[in-house]
mmCIF file of C-alpha atoms in Angstrom:
data_model
loop_
_atom_site.group_PDB
_atom_site.id
_atom_site.type_symbol
_atom_site.label_atom_id
_atom_site.label_comp_id
_atom_site.label_asym_id
_atom_site.label_seq_id
_atom_site.Cartn_x
_atom_site.Cartn_y
_atom_site.Cartn_z
ATOM 1 C CA UNK A 35 6.968 96.031 60.661
ATOM 2 C CA UNK A 36 9.071 93.811 62.890
ATOM 3 C CA UNK A 37 8.036 91.210 65.456
ATOM 4 C CA UNK A 38 9.677 89.534 68.390
ATOM 5 C CA UNK A 39 7.515 86.411 68.031
ATOM 6 C CA UNK A 40 9.494 83.148 67.635
ATOM 7 C CA UNK A 41 8.596 80.729 64.877
ATOM 8 C CA UNK A 42 6.391 77.886 65.965
ATOM 9 C CA UNK A 43 8.302 74.859 67.265
ATOM 10 C CA UNK A 44 6.883 71.416 66.483
ATOM 11 C CA UNK A 45 6.015 69.449 69.605
ATOM 12 C CA UNK A 46 6.084 66.100 67.733
ATOM 13 C CA UNK A 47 2.750 64.991 69.097
ATOM 14 C CA UNK A 48 1.868 62.789 66.111
ATOM 15 C CA UNK A 49 4.517 60.117 65.569
ATOM 16 C CA UNK A 50 4.658 56.988 63.418
ATOM 17 C CA UNK A 51 7.181 54.167 63.696
ATOM 18 C CA UNK A 52 9.320 54.020 60.557
ATOM 19 C CA UNK A 53 9.986 50.279 60.891
ATOM 20 C CA UNK A 54 8.798 48.308 63.941
ATOM 21 C CA UNK A 55 11.128 45.415 63.056
ATOM 22 C CA UNK A 56 14.318 47.329 63.824
ATOM 23 C CA UNK A 57 15.824 46.861 67.270
ATOM 24 C CA UNK A 58 16.466 50.590 67.684
ATOM 25 C CA UNK A 59 13.238 51.983 66.331
ATOM 26 C CA UNK A 60 12.948 55.302 64.548
ATOM 27 C CA UNK A 61 9.885 57.525 64.654
ATOM 28 C CA UNK A 62 8.795 60.116 62.124
ATOM 29 C CA UNK A 63 6.781 63.172 63.077
ATOM 30 C CA UNK A 64 3.907 63.359 60.618
ATOM 31 C CA UNK A 65 3.785 67.143 60.996
ATOM 32 C CA UNK A 66 7.417 68.237 60.482
ATOM 33 C CA UNK A 67 8.845 64.937 59.090
ATOM 34 C CA UNK A 68 11.697 64.914 61.623
ATOM 35 C CA UNK A 69 13.023 61.421 62.466
ATOM 36 C CA UNK A 70 14.051 60.554 65.994
ATOM 37 C CA UNK A 71 14.600 57.710 68.466
ATOM 38 C CA UNK A 72 13.245 57.278 71.955
ATOM 39 C CA UNK A 73 15.545 58.101 74.854
ATOM 40 C CA UNK A 74 14.628 54.816 76.541
ATOM 41 C CA UNK A 75 16.712 53.005 73.877
ATOM 42 C CA UNK A 76 19.729 55.305 74.140
ATOM 43 C CA UNK A 77 21.867 53.372 76.618
ATOM 44 C CA UNK A 78 21.352 50.032 74.889
ATOM 45 C CA UNK A 79 21.748 51.475 71.396
ATOM 46 C CA UNK A 80 24.993 53.299 72.149
ATOM 47 C CA UNK A 81 26.470 50.256 73.850
ATOM 48 C CA UNK A 82 25.371 47.432 71.539
ATOM 49 C CA UNK A 83 23.974 48.813 68.269
ATOM 50 C CA UNK A 84 25.768 52.102 67.484
ATOM 51 C CA UNK A 85 25.589 51.345 63.741
ATOM 52 C CA UNK A 86 21.795 51.646 63.902
ATOM 53 C CA UNK A 87 21.698 55.146 65.349
ATOM 54 C CA UNK A 88 22.312 57.333 62.297
ATOM 55 C CA UNK A 89 19.658 55.925 59.979
ATOM 56 C CA UNK A 90 16.774 53.513 59.760
ATOM 57 C CA UNK A 91 15.215 51.532 56.941
ATOM 58 C CA UNK A 92 11.665 52.454 56.021
ATOM 59 C CA UNK A 93 9.467 49.383 56.466
ATOM 60 C CA UNK A 94 7.291 50.266 53.477
ATOM 61 C CA UNK A 95 9.768 51.500 50.882
ATOM 62 C CA UNK A 96 12.927 49.726 52.029
ATOM 63 C CA UNK A 97 14.846 53.002 51.674
ATOM 64 C CA UNK A 98 17.293 54.380 54.220
ATOM 65 C CA UNK A 99 15.921 57.198 56.380
ATOM 66 C CA UNK A 100 18.395 59.512 58.153
ATOM 67 C CA UNK A 101 17.824 60.252 61.837
ATOM 68 C CA UNK A 102 17.572 64.026 62.181
ATOM 69 C CA UNK A 103 16.876 64.602 65.884
ATOM 70 C CA UNK A 104 18.758 61.791 67.631
ATOM 71 C CA UNK A 105 17.282 60.579 70.930
ATOM 72 C CA UNK A 106 14.313 62.446 72.343
ATOM 73 C CA UNK A 107 12.271 61.860 75.532
ATOM 74 C CA UNK A 108 8.811 60.274 75.468
ATOM 75 C CA UNK A 109 8.813 59.164 71.842
ATOM 76 C CA UNK A 110 7.805 55.476 71.873
ATOM 77 C CA UNK A 111 4.273 54.427 72.746
ATOM 78 C CA UNK A 112 5.169 53.028 76.167
ATOM 79 C CA UNK A 113 7.007 56.193 77.184
ATOM 80 C CA UNK A 114 3.884 58.122 76.160
ATOM 81 C CA UNK A 115 1.786 55.840 78.408
ATOM 82 C CA UNK A 116 0.163 54.134 75.412
ATOM 83 C CA UNK A 117 -0.219 50.355 75.062
ATOM 84 C CA UNK A 118 2.557 48.600 73.155
ATOM 85 C CA UNK A 119 1.601 47.432 69.679
ATOM 86 C CA UNK A 120 2.282 43.801 68.776
ATOM 87 C CA UNK A 121 4.653 43.272 65.844
ATOM 88 C CA UNK A 122 5.161 39.485 65.668
ATOM 89 C CA UNK A 123 7.924 38.208 63.424
ATOM 90 C CA UNK A 124 7.548 35.225 61.121
ATOM 91 C CA UNK A 125 8.409 31.872 62.704
ATOM 92 C CA UNK A 126 11.736 30.297 61.857
ATOM 93 C CA UNK A 127 13.831 27.384 63.040
ATOM 94 C CA UNK A 128 14.004 27.363 66.829
ATOM 95 C CA UNK A 129 11.800 30.447 67.078
ATOM 96 C CA UNK A 130 8.277 29.217 66.412
ATOM 97 C CA UNK A 131 6.518 29.849 69.736
ATOM 98 C CA UNK A 132 4.362 32.930 70.232
ATOM 99 C CA UNK A 133 6.695 34.083 73.015
ATOM 100 C CA UNK A 134 9.618 34.220 70.591
ATOM 101 C CA UNK A 135 7.516 35.708 67.818
ATOM 102 C CA UNK A 136 5.872 38.475 69.871
ATOM 103 C CA UNK A 137 8.603 39.233 72.437
ATOM 104 C CA UNK A 138 11.547 38.956 70.011
ATOM 105 C CA UNK A 139 12.775 42.466 70.809
ATOM 106 C CA UNK A 140 12.519 42.080 74.565
ATOM 107 C CA UNK A 141 14.277 38.707 74.418
ATOM 108 C CA UNK A 142 17.113 40.154 72.349
ATOM 109 C CA UNK A 143 17.606 43.204 74.581
ATOM 110 C CA UNK A 144 17.650 41.313 77.868
ATOM 111 C CA UNK A 145 19.723 38.386 76.589
ATOM 112 C CA UNK A 146 22.286 40.734 75.069
ATOM 113 C CA UNK A 147 22.666 42.703 78.304
ATOM 114 C CA UNK A 148 22.958 39.619 80.495
ATOM 115 C CA UNK A 149 25.445 37.913 78.206
ATOM 116 C CA UNK A 150 27.551 41.087 78.079
ATOM 117 C CA UNK A 151 27.674 41.157 81.893
ATOM 118 C CA UNK A 152 28.690 37.488 81.964
ATOM 119 C CA UNK A 153 31.394 38.060 79.323
ATOM 120 C CA UNK A 154 32.758 41.025 81.296
ATOM 121 C CA UNK A 155 32.942 38.864 84.415
ATOM 122 C CA UNK A 156 35.054 36.403 82.427
ATOM 123 C CA UNK A 157 37.360 39.210 81.331
ATOM 124 C CA UNK A 158 36.199 39.020 77.692
ATOM 125 C CA UNK A 159 35.851 42.387 75.968
ATOM 126 C CA UNK A 160 35.066 41.174 72.428
ATOM 127 C CA UNK A 161 31.364 40.360 72.764
ATOM 128 C CA UNK A 162 30.989 39.019 69.208
ATOM 129 C CA UNK A 163 33.849 36.601 69.745
ATOM 130 C CA UNK A 164 32.482 35.635 73.150
ATOM 131 C CA UNK A 165 29.095 34.798 71.668
ATOM 132 C CA UNK A 166 30.723 32.655 68.987
ATOM 133 C CA UNK A 167 32.993 30.813 71.411
ATOM 134 C CA UNK A 168 30.418 30.478 74.212
ATOM 135 C CA UNK A 169 27.283 29.750 72.223
ATOM 136 C CA UNK A 170 26.017 27.289 74.816
ATOM 137 C CA UNK A 171 26.213 29.910 77.561
ATOM 138 C CA UNK A 172 24.404 32.460 75.365
ATOM 139 C CA UNK A 173 21.625 29.958 74.658
ATOM 140 C CA UNK A 174 21.358 29.141 78.373
ATOM 141 C CA UNK A 175 20.952 32.829 79.218
ATOM 142 C CA UNK A 176 18.366 33.221 76.470
ATOM 143 C CA UNK A 177 16.349 30.268 77.794
ATOM 144 C CA UNK A 178 16.287 31.895 81.206
ATOM 145 C CA UNK A 179 15.074 35.179 79.720
ATOM 146 C CA UNK A 180 12.355 33.389 77.739
ATOM 147 C CA UNK A 181 11.157 31.558 80.878
ATOM 148 C CA UNK A 182 10.903 34.854 82.754
ATOM 149 C CA UNK A 183 8.983 36.512 79.937
ATOM 150 C CA UNK A 184 6.616 33.517 79.752
ATOM 151 C CA UNK A 185 5.870 33.882 83.443
ATOM 152 C CA UNK A 186 5.399 37.644 83.109
ATOM 153 C CA UNK A 187 3.118 37.179 80.104
ATOM 154 C CA UNK A 188 0.978 34.742 82.085
ATOM 155 C CA UNK A 189 0.540 37.339 84.856
ATOM 156 C CA UNK A 190 0.311 40.553 82.840
ATOM 157 C CA UNK A 191 0.544 40.147 79.063
ATOM 158 C CA UNK A 192 2.192 43.002 77.212
ATOM 159 C CA UNK A 193 0.884 41.749 73.856
ATOM 160 C CA UNK A 194 -2.411 40.129 72.982
ATOM 161 C CA UNK A 195 -2.192 37.187 70.618
ATOM 162 C CA UNK A 196 -4.873 37.855 68.030
ATOM 163 C CA UNK A 197 -4.032 35.549 65.150
ATOM 164 C CA UNK A 198 -6.680 33.670 63.207
ATOM 165 C CA UNK A 199 -6.710 29.948 63.971
ATOM 166 C CA UNK A 200 -5.675 27.437 61.339
ATOM 167 C CA UNK A 201 -9.149 25.883 61.386
ATOM 168 C CA UNK A 202 -10.750 29.257 60.688
ATOM 169 C CA UNK A 203 -8.307 29.981 57.841
ATOM 170 C CA UNK A 204 -8.930 26.601 56.230
ATOM 171 C CA UNK A 205 -12.691 26.982 56.516
ATOM 172 C CA UNK A 206 -12.713 30.555 55.230
ATOM 173 C CA UNK A 207 -10.526 29.595 52.259
ATOM 174 C CA UNK A 208 -12.567 26.463 51.554
ATOM 175 C CA UNK A 209 -9.475 24.219 51.569
ATOM 176 C CA UNK A 210 -9.963 20.536 50.751
ATOM 177 C CA UNK A 211 -8.598 18.328 53.540
ATOM 178 C CA UNK A 212 -7.387 14.785 52.822
ATOM 179 C CA UNK A 213 -7.183 12.403 55.777
ATOM 180 C CA UNK A 214 -4.695 9.511 55.833
ATOM 181 C CA UNK A 215 -4.771 7.018 58.692
ATOM 182 C CA UNK A 216 -1.445 5.808 60.058
ATOM 183 C CA UNK A 217 0.269 3.986 62.902
ATOM 184 C CA UNK A 218 3.166 5.847 64.516
ATOM 185 C CA UNK A 219 5.950 3.461 65.490
ATOM 186 C CA UNK A 220 8.684 4.594 67.902
ATOM 187 C CA UNK A 221 11.936 2.790 67.222
ATOM 188 C CA UNK A 222 15.272 2.573 69.049
ATOM 189 C CA UNK A 223 17.174 5.826 69.442
ATOM 190 C CA UNK A 224 14.022 7.936 69.157
ATOM 191 C CA UNK A 225 13.475 7.152 65.485
ATOM 192 C CA UNK A 226 9.822 7.393 64.495
ATOM 193 C CA UNK A 227 8.258 5.633 61.524
ATOM 194 C CA UNK A 228 4.835 6.267 60.053
ATOM 195 C CA UNK A 229 3.113 3.126 58.802
ATOM 196 C CA UNK A 230 0.197 3.255 56.368
ATOM 197 C CA UNK A 231 -1.326 0.761 53.973
ATOM 198 C CA UNK A 232 1.393 1.735 51.483
ATOM 199 C CA UNK A 233 4.426 1.041 53.669
ATOM 200 C CA UNK A 234 6.637 2.463 56.393
ATOM 201 C CA UNK A 235 7.943 6.020 56.071
ATOM 202 C CA UNK A 236 10.307 8.402 57.842
ATOM 203 C CA UNK A 237 7.845 11.298 57.907
ATOM 204 C CA UNK A 238 4.302 12.378 57.045
ATOM 205 C CA UNK A 239 5.384 13.982 53.754
ATOM 206 C CA UNK A 240 6.698 10.666 52.393
ATOM 207 C CA UNK A 241 3.612 8.850 53.642
ATOM 208 C CA UNK A 242 1.415 11.363 51.808
ATOM 209 C CA UNK A 243 3.517 11.050 48.646
ATOM 210 C CA UNK A 244 3.125 7.254 48.666
ATOM 211 C CA UNK A 245 -0.625 7.606 49.193
ATOM 212 C CA UNK A 246 -1.034 9.603 45.980
ATOM 213 C CA UNK A 247 1.611 7.725 44.012
ATOM 214 C CA UNK A 248 -0.511 4.602 44.574
ATOM 215 C CA UNK A 249 -3.280 6.491 42.731
ATOM 216 C CA UNK A 250 -1.074 7.155 39.709
ATOM 217 C CA UNK A 251 0.300 10.567 40.679
ATOM 218 C CA UNK A 252 3.924 11.717 40.757
ATOM 219 C CA UNK A 253 5.266 13.812 43.623
ATOM 220 C CA UNK A 254 7.761 16.675 43.714
ATOM 221 C CA UNK A 255 9.005 17.731 47.157
ATOM 222 C CA UNK A 256 8.957 21.520 47.261
ATOM 223 C CA UNK A 257 8.758 23.719 50.350
ATOM 224 C CA UNK A 258 10.009 27.257 49.784
ATOM 225 C CA UNK A 259 13.533 27.187 48.383
ATOM 226 C CA UNK A 260 12.731 26.019 44.800
ATOM 227 C CA UNK A 261 10.395 29.012 44.515
ATOM 228 C CA UNK A 262 13.232 31.302 45.599
ATOM 229 C CA UNK A 263 15.410 29.816 42.842
ATOM 230 C CA UNK A 264 12.578 30.145 40.326
ATOM 231 C CA UNK A 265 12.187 33.817 41.204
ATOM 232 C CA UNK A 266 15.921 34.544 41.118
ATOM 233 C CA UNK A 267 16.472 32.944 37.720
ATOM 234 C CA UNK A 268 13.538 34.612 35.978
ATOM 235 C CA UNK A 269 13.680 38.007 37.675
ATOM 236 C CA UNK A 270 17.387 38.770 38.092
ATOM 237 C CA UNK A 271 17.527 40.876 34.918
ATOM 238 C CA UNK A 272 14.663 43.054 36.128
ATOM 239 C CA UNK A 273 15.806 43.335 39.747
ATOM 240 C CA UNK A 274 19.419 44.104 38.791
ATOM 241 C CA UNK A 275 18.481 46.487 35.991
ATOM 242 C CA UNK A 276 21.423 48.908 35.534
ATOM 243 C CA UNK A 277 18.924 51.629 34.556
ATOM 244 C CA UNK A 278 17.124 51.470 37.911
ATOM 245 C CA UNK A 279 17.805 54.826 39.632
ATOM 246 C CA UNK A 280 17.641 53.207 43.073
ATOM 247 C CA UNK A 281 20.257 50.529 42.349
ATOM 248 C CA UNK A 282 22.777 50.093 45.136
ATOM 249 C CA UNK A 283 25.886 48.007 45.784
ATOM 250 C CA UNK A 284 25.277 45.155 48.235
ATOM 251 C CA UNK A 285 27.881 42.903 49.806
ATOM 252 C CA UNK A 286 27.124 39.552 51.431
ATOM 253 C CA UNK A 287 28.904 36.335 52.325
ATOM 254 C CA UNK A 288 29.353 33.599 49.725
ATOM 255 C CA UNK A 289 26.664 31.019 50.544
ATOM 256 C CA UNK A 290 28.609 28.104 49.061
ATOM 257 C CA UNK A 291 31.600 28.916 51.260
ATOM 258 C CA UNK A 292 29.303 29.135 54.284
ATOM 259 C CA UNK A 293 27.701 25.768 53.504
ATOM 260 C CA UNK A 294 31.129 24.168 53.126
ATOM 261 C CA UNK A 295 32.468 25.671 56.350
ATOM 262 C CA UNK A 296 35.113 27.637 54.446
ATOM 263 C CA UNK A 297 36.429 31.117 55.303
ATOM 264 C CA UNK A 298 34.018 33.898 54.438
ATOM 265 C CA UNK A 299 34.246 35.341 50.939
ATOM 266 C CA UNK A 300 32.324 38.447 49.965
ATOM 267 C CA UNK A 301 30.079 38.716 46.918
ATOM 268 C CA UNK A 302 29.335 42.220 45.656
ATOM 269 C CA UNK A 303 26.321 42.800 43.484
ATOM 270 C CA UNK A 304 23.743 45.424 42.512
ATOM 271 C CA UNK A 305 20.236 45.515 43.985
ATOM 272 C CA UNK A 306 17.609 48.246 44.288
ATOM 273 C CA UNK A 307 17.356 49.861 47.699
ATOM 274 C CA UNK A 308 13.645 49.044 47.937
ATOM 275 C CA UNK A 309 13.867 45.449 46.694
ATOM 276 C CA UNK A 310 11.330 43.084 48.203
ATOM 277 C CA UNK A 311 8.921 45.767 49.367
ATOM 278 C CA UNK A 312 5.490 46.619 47.935
ATOM 279 C CA UNK A 313 6.943 50.038 47.091
ATOM 280 C CA UNK A 314 9.318 48.384 44.616
ATOM 281 C CA UNK A 315 6.514 46.779 42.621
ATOM 282 C CA UNK A 316 4.588 50.052 42.581
ATOM 283 C CA UNK A 317 7.604 52.071 41.465
ATOM 284 C CA UNK A 318 8.610 49.557 38.792
ATOM 285 C CA UNK A 319 5.115 48.537 37.656
ATOM 286 C CA UNK A 320 5.671 49.241 33.954
ATOM 287 C CA UNK A 321 9.095 47.572 33.911
ATOM 288 C CA UNK A 322 7.673 44.472 35.609
ATOM 289 C CA UNK A 323 4.913 44.116 33.015
ATOM 290 C CA UNK A 324 7.369 44.551 30.139
ATOM 291 C CA UNK A 325 9.846 42.068 31.617
ATOM 292 C CA UNK A 326 7.228 39.390 32.138
ATOM 293 C CA UNK A 327 5.743 39.818 28.662
ATOM 294 C CA UNK A 328 9.133 38.960 27.193
ATOM 295 C CA UNK A 329 9.267 35.635 29.065
ATOM 296 C CA UNK A 330 5.949 34.076 28.141
ATOM 297 C CA UNK A 331 6.959 32.209 24.993
ATOM 298 C CA UNK A 332 9.686 29.759 26.121
ATOM 299 C CA UNK A 333 10.099 29.531 29.875
ATOM 300 C CA UNK A 334 12.343 26.455 29.879
ATOM 301 C CA UNK A 335 14.797 27.929 27.369
ATOM 302 C CA UNK A 336 14.977 31.158 29.374
ATOM 303 C CA UNK A 337 15.485 29.186 32.609
ATOM 304 C CA UNK A 338 18.553 27.450 31.199
ATOM 305 C CA UNK A 339 19.870 30.595 29.494
ATOM 306 C CA UNK A 340 19.606 32.746 32.630
ATOM 307 C CA UNK A 341 20.840 30.163 35.123
ATOM 308 C CA UNK A 342 24.439 31.369 34.934
ATOM 309 C CA UNK A 343 23.804 35.141 34.959
ATOM 310 C CA UNK A 344 21.452 34.769 37.947
ATOM 311 C CA UNK A 345 24.230 33.318 40.120
ATOM 312 C CA UNK A 346 24.783 36.324 42.391
ATOM 313 C CA UNK A 347 21.080 36.985 42.875
ATOM 314 C CA UNK A 348 20.456 33.307 43.699
ATOM 315 C CA UNK A 349 23.267 33.501 46.246
ATOM 316 C CA UNK A 350 21.728 36.605 47.789
ATOM 317 C CA UNK A 351 18.346 34.853 48.187
ATOM 318 C CA UNK A 352 19.922 31.623 49.525
ATOM 319 C CA UNK A 353 18.570 29.928 46.393
ATOM 320 C CA UNK A 354 21.989 28.619 45.377
ATOM 321 C CA UNK A 355 21.889 24.829 46.055
ATOM 322 C CA UNK A 356 21.788 22.648 42.957
ATOM 323 C CA UNK A 357 18.848 20.701 44.372
ATOM 324 C CA UNK A 358 16.768 23.887 44.666
ATOM 325 C CA UNK A 359 17.598 24.822 41.073
ATOM 326 C CA UNK A 360 16.774 21.312 39.840
ATOM 327 C CA UNK A 361 13.386 21.322 41.559
ATOM 328 C CA UNK A 362 12.685 24.846 40.289
ATOM 329 C CA UNK A 363 13.219 23.601 36.736
ATOM 330 C CA UNK A 364 10.857 20.701 37.399
ATOM 331 C CA UNK A 365 8.225 23.198 38.517
ATOM 332 C CA UNK A 366 8.498 24.889 35.123
ATOM 333 C CA UNK A 367 8.191 21.541 33.348
ATOM 334 C CA UNK A 368 5.093 20.547 35.336
ATOM 335 C CA UNK A 369 3.095 23.734 35.835
ATOM 336 C CA UNK A 370 1.164 25.605 33.145
ATOM 337 C CA UNK A 371 3.071 28.726 32.027
ATOM 338 C CA UNK A 372 0.267 30.925 33.377
ATOM 339 C CA UNK A 373 0.765 29.443 36.858
ATOM 340 C CA UNK A 374 4.520 30.094 36.724
ATOM 341 C CA UNK A 375 3.872 33.699 35.736
ATOM 342 C CA UNK A 376 1.392 34.163 38.595
ATOM 343 C CA UNK A 377 3.986 32.856 41.055
ATOM 344 C CA UNK A 378 6.610 35.283 39.766
ATOM 345 C CA UNK A 379 4.204 38.212 39.893
ATOM 346 C CA UNK A 380 3.094 37.244 43.400
ATOM 347 C CA UNK A 381 6.693 37.268 44.640
ATOM 348 C CA UNK A 382 7.863 40.430 42.900
ATOM 349 C CA UNK A 383 4.932 42.364 44.342
ATOM 350 C CA UNK A 384 6.178 41.868 47.914
ATOM 351 C CA UNK A 385 9.030 39.356 48.097
ATOM 352 C CA UNK A 386 9.999 39.646 51.768
ATOM 353 C CA UNK A 387 6.391 39.241 52.895
ATOM 354 C CA UNK A 388 5.655 36.291 50.605
ATOM 355 C CA UNK A 389 8.771 34.159 50.180
ATOM 356 C CA UNK A 390 7.947 31.736 53.015
ATOM 357 C CA UNK A 391 5.098 29.311 53.683
ATOM 358 C CA UNK A 392 5.058 27.409 50.372
ATOM 359 C CA UNK A 393 3.565 23.893 50.448
ATOM 360 C CA UNK A 394 5.511 20.681 50.970
ATOM 361 C CA UNK A 395 4.514 18.855 47.799
ATOM 362 C CA UNK A 396 3.460 19.291 44.200
ATOM 363 C CA UNK A 397 1.350 16.261 43.225
ATOM 364 C CA UNK A 398 0.605 15.766 39.540
ATOM 365 C CA UNK A 399 -0.231 13.458 36.653
ATOM 366 C CA UNK A 400 -0.695 13.953 32.927
ATOM 367 C CA UNK A 401 -3.945 15.890 33.299
ATOM 368 C CA UNK A 402 -3.947 17.674 36.650
ATOM 369 C CA UNK A 403 -1.866 18.962 39.549
ATOM 370 C CA UNK A 404 -2.261 20.373 43.036
ATOM 371 C CA UNK A 405 -0.031 21.628 45.820
ATOM 372 C CA UNK A 406 -0.255 19.993 49.232
ATOM 373 C CA UNK A 407 0.780 20.949 52.733
ATOM 374 C CA UNK A 408 1.266 17.852 54.896
ATOM 375 C CA UNK A 409 0.769 17.726 58.644
ATOM 376 C CA UNK A 410 1.242 14.816 61.004
ATOM 377 C CA UNK A 411 -0.725 14.294 64.195
ATOM 378 C CA UNK A 412 -0.267 17.279 66.486
ATOM 379 C CA UNK A 413 1.304 19.468 63.786
ATOM 380 C CA UNK A 414 -0.205 22.887 63.095
ATOM 381 C CA UNK A 415 0.049 25.393 60.296
ATOM 382 C CA UNK A 416 2.665 28.056 60.982
ATOM 383 C CA UNK A 417 1.737 31.699 60.575
ATOM 384 C CA UNK A 418 3.594 32.002 57.269
ATOM 385 C CA UNK A 419 1.754 28.895 56.020
ATOM 386 C CA UNK A 420 -1.614 30.314 57.049
ATOM 387 C CA UNK A 421 -0.752 33.526 55.242
ATOM 388 C CA UNK A 422 0.193 31.552 52.125
ATOM 389 C CA UNK A 423 -3.179 29.781 52.188
ATOM 390 C CA UNK A 424 -4.960 33.122 52.477
ATOM 391 C CA UNK A 425 -2.885 34.682 49.692
ATOM 392 C CA UNK A 426 -3.332 31.640 47.485
ATOM 393 C CA UNK A 427 -7.099 32.019 47.739
ATOM 394 C CA UNK A 428 -7.052 35.722 46.891
ATOM 395 C CA UNK A 429 -4.034 36.074 44.567
ATOM 396 C CA UNK A 430 -2.328 32.900 43.359
ATOM 397 C CA UNK A 431 -5.320 30.628 42.709
ATOM 398 C CA UNK A 432 -3.211 27.443 42.662
ATOM 399 C CA UNK A 433 -4.982 24.107 43.306
ATOM 400 C CA UNK A 434 -4.236 23.279 46.946
ATOM 401 C CA UNK A 435 -5.090 20.643 49.555
ATOM 402 C CA UNK A 436 -4.147 20.039 53.162
ATOM 403 C CA UNK A 437 -3.156 16.445 53.932
ATOM 404 C CA UNK A 438 -3.435 15.209 57.506
ATOM 405 C CA UNK A 439 -1.631 11.994 58.412
ATOM 406 C CA UNK A 440 -3.629 11.004 61.482
ATOM 407 C CA UNK A 441 -2.230 8.816 64.229
ATOM 408 C CA UNK A 442 -4.860 6.096 64.683
ATOM 409 C CA UNK A 443 -2.526 3.858 66.689
ATOM 410 C CA UNK A 444 0.930 3.889 68.265
ATOM 411 C CA UNK A 445 3.430 1.151 68.939
ATOM 412 C CA UNK A 446 7.060 0.537 69.830
ATOM 413 C CA UNK A 447 9.285 -1.362 67.439
ATOM 414 C CA UNK A 448 10.714 -4.637 68.751
ATOM 415 C CA UNK A 449 14.453 -4.224 69.316
#
């Protein structure tokens, strides 16, 4: 028996965003698994980001996902008359405000279009070169875009800021807070000194260090980069395992050359396609356990032995400076081996979500240690720092305190 009925055609009425942190977003139909982009991004994508139109990177697995249906109408939430979902990015230098963090995509799109129009008016066709040579003009255009978005957000917010306050995070995680009283002295040329009973200091971190050193403690200045070096040195052999079926060739610029202002030189190395994602730690669970079991006996010897072979991986993670490596080794000397192993496990389970937000200081003596985040008057915990505090309470279990260097008085230095 024959039939003239056509096979059912999927209407793609149930879509999920593959990775909301891509500029040209891809959407997967949960019914037929087709991957597509929204037609509202077509003009911008074809003009400015053509290399992003053939594939996307899955936000969960880190794997490349081919686009199978190209641009389609009414795919994104806004084109389907649904409210836009907030996807704030982590704060970084010069991009710490909520406007930058929530409206990062809108700022990029509008700034890119306006700068391209300006470059065309100047007769410049190479937009990348124009941005490099006219950085000041690009930043001026971006500031104008940000001001407009601020005003629009005040009238009709597209995104609702719904982040937990620092005070609530600290209370929920039962964080010990240490208060240090200080006088803030403004000197000539805008230099600010912080004066406590232990001396005059260039910043709150040094004032906090002196406060505890007067009590017999020693201080190691940390922040995040020593932890990146620690991870790279101990985990390179696992991450770059030649038996990993998802290994891939990666090329990136030599970080030492970049730091020295020298011409770019490429480094080629092997990394798994899903590195840094929770999917990696799930896929490689048995290999991770085996690798870490082999390190438990002599961490310092392994650190020194693997320093050289970890070079490329340290470069990839921007964990290459000698100072970061030196402080990473000090961490191993100071911390109990179990704490070092917890840090490594914490990072390998989801590196790109956990590599930022580490505390400023490690404060220790012969019998105890604790990590400390230091804030001066008016300073607040960043989102990545709040997330670290939350994760420390639930996963890391490292001794931690918040130190507040309070301004109790202000003065101006006599010139």
